[in-house]
């Protein structure tokens, strides 16, 4: 069973640009959550998509957005990049069946904004 | 404000030592508490706890939850250098939202 796949693995962008990150969940998983990880802040929840609908949203500005496709693949977009957006972006997939909320993480996308 | 606090922030031990990592939480509408091990990038799942007092065990690792006092501990016995990692605690609420602690960085010295 393939794991969670995130692309690209590394990305360097300049301030003001926008970026799109991709996450393919484990086959059969309908929930995809996105997290930002920085040394000082730890893992912070961005949003969760389930069956193409955003179900939860963390405390991030509107520059951070996402979507989920019918095959459960999800994309996250960050517009007007700022230096502080440099971070490891992790996505996690989950089946979200009753009694099973275990989340499996991808390897992440390391975004550097210069 | 919902939050998860882990302690200590970092720990250095020698191989063979036993360590206890702590996770306390203040999360409304608690559903479950999860432990993850993060070595390089992707956190890997260790345990999910939903009931108080029931120990989950996997090899040298074990964990238990106290829902009355709102904390969990992760024990690692006979530590090995391969246990060196950041250990993350997360709490999920009934609204399907996860709250993570900042992690405990464990370094095991040979």
Short mmCIF file of C-alpha atoms in Angstrom, two decimals:
data_model
loop_
_atom_site.label_atom_id
_atom_site.label_comp_id
_atom_site.label_asym_id
_atom_site.label_seq_id
_atom_site.Cartn_x
_atom_site.Cartn_y
_atom_site.Cartn_z
CA UNK A 1 0.00 0.00 0.00
CA UNK A 2 1.62 3.24 -1.11
CA UNK A 3 2.07 5.91 1.52
CA UNK A 4 1.24 9.59 1.43
CA UNK A 5 3.06 11.33 -1.41
CA UNK A 6 3.91 15.00 -1.38
CA UNK A 7 5.39 16.93 -4.25
CA UNK A 8 7.66 18.68 -4.71
CA UNK A 9 10.06 17.74 -1.92
CA UNK A 10 11.91 21.05 -2.02
CA UNK A 11 10.96 24.45 -3.32
CA UNK A 12 12.61 27.85 -3.37
CA UNK A 13 10.49 30.90 -4.14
CA UNK A 14 10.91 34.64 -3.86
CA UNK A 15 8.75 36.98 -1.83
CA UNK A 16 5.52 37.89 -3.53
CA UNK A 17 5.32 34.75 -5.60
CA UNK A 18 2.73 32.05 -5.13
CA UNK A 19 3.22 28.34 -4.69
CA UNK A 20 1.13 25.20 -5.02
CA UNK A 21 1.94 22.03 -3.11
CA UNK A 22 0.42 18.64 -3.82
CA UNK A 23 -0.53 15.73 -1.61
CA UNK A 24 -1.74 12.31 -2.70
CA UNK A 25 -3.24 10.41 0.23
CA UNK A 26 -3.19 6.72 0.88
CA UNK A 27 -5.59 4.91 -1.41
CA UNK A 28 -9.04 4.83 0.16
CA UNK A 29 -8.40 7.70 2.53
CA UNK A 30 -10.81 10.58 2.08
CA UNK A 31 -9.38 13.00 4.62
CA UNK A 32 -6.33 15.15 3.95
CA UNK A 33 -4.99 17.60 6.50
CA UNK A 34 -2.24 20.15 5.99
CA UNK A 35 0.26 21.34 8.60
CA UNK A 36 3.02 23.91 8.74
CA UNK A 37 6.06 23.01 10.78
CA UNK A 38 8.60 25.61 11.86
CA UNK A 39 11.33 25.26 14.51
CA UNK A 40 9.75 27.71 16.89
CA UNK A 41 6.08 26.90 16.40
CA UNK A 42 6.03 23.17 15.99
CA UNK A 43 3.27 21.60 13.92
CA UNK A 44 0.41 23.96 13.23
CA UNK A 45 -2.84 22.90 11.63
CA UNK A 46 -3.74 24.64 8.40
CA UNK A 47 -6.90 22.92 7.19
CA UNK A 48 -8.58 19.59 6.57
CA UNK A 49 -10.42 18.42 3.50
CA UNK A 50 -12.81 15.52 3.45
CA UNK A 51 -14.63 14.40 0.33
CA UNK A 52 -13.70 17.61 -1.50
CA UNK A 53 -15.02 19.87 1.28
CA UNK A 54 -12.99 21.91 3.70
CA UNK A 55 -14.05 20.64 7.08
CA UNK A 56 -11.72 22.51 9.43
CA UNK A 57 -9.49 25.51 9.22
CA UNK A 58 -6.68 26.70 11.47
CA UNK A 59 -5.64 30.25 12.24
CA UNK A 60 -3.80 31.15 9.08
CA UNK A 61 -4.37 34.15 6.82
CA UNK A 62 -6.42 33.91 3.66
CA UNK A 63 -3.22 33.67 1.60
CA UNK A 64 -3.26 29.99 2.52
CA UNK A 65 -5.90 28.05 0.67
CA UNK A 66 -6.49 24.52 -0.46
CA UNK A 67 -8.71 22.20 -2.35
CA UNK A 68 -9.38 18.53 -2.75
CA UNK A 69 -10.21 16.65 -5.90
CA UNK A 70 -12.60 13.78 -6.45
CA UNK A 71 -9.72 11.29 -6.24
CA UNK A 72 -8.89 12.72 -2.77
CA UNK A 73 -5.65 14.33 -3.94
CA UNK A 74 -5.25 17.73 -2.36
CA UNK A 75 -3.42 20.88 -3.22
CA UNK A 76 -2.40 23.73 -1.00
CA UNK A 77 -1.76 27.18 -2.38
CA UNK A 78 0.06 30.07 -0.75
CA UNK A 79 -0.15 33.42 -2.47
CA UNK A 80 1.98 36.52 -1.99
CA UNK A 81 4.70 34.58 -0.23
CA UNK A 82 6.44 36.09 2.78
CA UNK A 83 9.78 35.18 4.30
CA UNK A 84 7.95 33.78 7.32
CA UNK A 85 6.22 31.22 5.14
CA UNK A 86 9.48 29.30 4.94
CA UNK A 87 8.69 26.00 6.61
CA UNK A 88 8.15 22.31 6.19
CA UNK A 89 4.62 21.67 4.97
CA UNK A 90 3.26 18.28 5.90
CA UNK A 91 0.09 16.62 4.80
CA UNK A 92 -1.58 13.73 6.55
CA UNK A 93 -4.21 11.37 5.27
CA UNK A 94 -6.76 9.50 7.30
CA UNK A 95 -9.61 7.14 6.57
CA UNK A 96 -11.74 8.93 9.16
CA UNK A 97 -13.80 5.83 9.74
CA UNK A 98 -15.50 5.43 13.10
CA UNK A 99 -12.93 4.63 15.76
CA UNK A 100 -9.99 5.18 13.44
CA UNK A 101 -8.53 8.63 13.25
CA UNK A 102 -4.91 7.66 12.84
CA UNK A 103 -3.20 10.05 10.47
CA UNK A 104 -0.37 9.04 8.17
CA UNK A 105 2.07 11.76 7.19
CA UNK A 106 3.87 12.41 3.96
CA UNK A 107 7.55 13.32 3.79
CA UNK A 108 6.71 16.97 3.47
CA UNK A 109 7.61 19.83 1.17
CA UNK A 110 10.40 22.09 2.35
CA UNK A 111 9.56 25.61 1.18
CA UNK A 112 12.17 28.33 1.35
CA UNK A 113 11.15 31.89 0.59
CA UNK A 114 14.01 34.23 -0.24
CA UNK B 1 -7.65 28.38 24.11
CA UNK B 2 -6.99 24.75 23.26
CA UNK B 3 -3.39 23.74 23.74
CA UNK B 4 -1.04 20.79 24.12
CA UNK B 5 2.12 21.13 26.17
CA UNK B 6 4.96 18.65 26.09
CA UNK B 7 7.83 18.33 28.53
CA UNK B 8 10.71 18.27 28.68
CA UNK B 9 11.54 20.19 25.51
CA UNK B 10 14.70 18.17 25.09
CA UNK B 11 16.39 15.25 26.74
CA UNK B 12 19.79 13.62 26.43
CA UNK B 13 20.24 10.12 27.84
CA UNK B 14 22.62 7.19 27.53
CA UNK B 15 21.78 3.95 25.83
CA UNK B 16 19.96 1.64 28.17
CA UNK B 17 18.31 4.41 30.16
CA UNK B 18 14.55 4.64 30.60
CA UNK B 19 12.82 7.88 29.68
CA UNK B 20 9.38 9.30 30.34
CA UNK B 21 7.94 11.97 28.10
CA UNK B 22 5.00 14.05 29.22
CA UNK B 23 2.06 15.55 27.40
CA UNK B 24 -0.60 17.66 29.07
CA UNK B 25 -3.54 19.14 27.28
CA UNK B 26 -6.40 21.54 27.52
CA UNK B 27 -8.65 20.69 24.61
CA UNK B 28 -12.40 20.94 24.72
CA UNK B 29 -14.44 18.03 23.39
CA UNK B 30 -11.54 15.60 23.58
CA UNK B 31 -11.68 12.58 21.31
CA UNK B 32 -8.22 11.00 21.34
CA UNK B 33 -4.55 11.58 22.07
CA UNK B 34 -1.87 10.42 19.68
CA UNK B 35 1.89 10.01 19.91
CA UNK B 36 4.17 10.34 16.90
CA UNK B 37 7.91 9.89 16.36
CA UNK B 38 9.54 12.32 13.96
CA UNK B 39 13.06 11.49 12.86
CA UNK B 40 13.64 13.47 9.70
CA UNK B 41 10.48 14.70 8.12
CA UNK B 42 7.36 12.59 8.29
CA UNK B 43 6.03 11.86 11.79
CA UNK B 44 5.27 8.18 12.19
CA UNK B 45 2.40 6.98 14.30
CA UNK B 46 3.11 5.32 17.64
CA UNK B 47 -0.07 5.15 19.72
CA UNK B 48 -3.63 6.38 19.87
CA UNK B 49 -5.24 6.62 23.30
CA UNK B 50 -8.89 7.21 23.98
CA UNK B 51 -9.56 5.67 27.39
CA UNK B 52 -8.00 6.45 30.74
CA UNK B 53 -5.80 3.95 32.49
CA UNK B 54 -5.36 1.50 29.65
CA UNK B 55 -1.71 1.11 28.75
CA UNK B 56 -0.77 0.71 25.13
CA UNK B 57 2.46 -1.14 24.54
CA UNK B 58 4.68 -1.74 21.55
CA UNK B 59 8.04 -3.31 22.24
CA UNK B 60 10.03 -1.01 24.48
CA UNK B 61 7.50 1.81 24.13
CA UNK B 62 4.36 2.21 26.19
CA UNK B 63 1.88 4.96 26.82
CA UNK B 64 -1.02 5.71 29.09
CA UNK B 65 -3.67 8.40 29.31
CA UNK B 66 -5.25 10.10 32.31
CA UNK B 67 -8.37 11.90 31.17
CA UNK B 68 -9.13 13.21 34.64
CA UNK B 69 -5.78 14.96 35.04
CA UNK B 70 -5.53 15.66 31.29
CA UNK B 71 -2.15 14.19 30.54
CA UNK B 72 -0.39 11.28 28.94
CA UNK B 73 3.07 9.79 29.28
CA UNK B 74 5.20 7.95 26.80
CA UNK B 75 7.77 5.57 28.29
CA UNK B 76 10.75 4.19 26.46
CA UNK B 77 12.76 1.52 28.25
CA UNK B 78 16.29 0.34 27.42
CA UNK B 79 16.75 3.25 25.01
CA UNK B 80 18.80 2.81 21.84
CA UNK B 81 20.43 5.36 19.56
CA UNK B 82 17.67 4.66 17.04
CA UNK B 83 15.19 6.13 19.49
CA UNK B 84 16.75 9.57 18.96
CA UNK B 85 13.97 11.69 17.46
CA UNK B 86 11.39 14.32 18.23
CA UNK B 87 8.33 12.83 19.90
CA UNK B 88 5.11 14.63 19.15
CA UNK B 89 1.89 14.51 21.10
CA UNK B 90 -1.37 15.47 19.42
CA UNK B 91 -4.90 15.73 20.73
CA UNK B 92 -7.92 15.41 18.49
CA UNK B 93 -11.27 16.93 19.38
CA UNK B 94 -14.68 15.74 18.30
CA UNK B 95 -14.60 18.36 15.56
CA UNK B 96 -11.82 16.39 13.86
CA UNK B 97 -9.19 19.01 14.59
CA UNK B 98 -5.71 18.09 15.80
CA UNK B 99 -3.65 20.13 18.23
CA UNK B 100 0.04 19.34 18.40
CA UNK B 101 2.59 20.02 21.09
CA UNK B 102 5.98 21.40 20.09
CA UNK B 103 7.55 18.03 20.75
CA UNK B 104 10.26 16.57 22.96
CA UNK B 105 13.64 16.14 21.33
CA UNK B 106 15.27 12.94 22.58
CA UNK B 107 18.95 12.24 21.99
CA UNK B 108 20.31 8.84 22.98
CA UNK B 109 24.08 8.73 23.35
CA UNK B 110 25.91 5.43 22.79
#
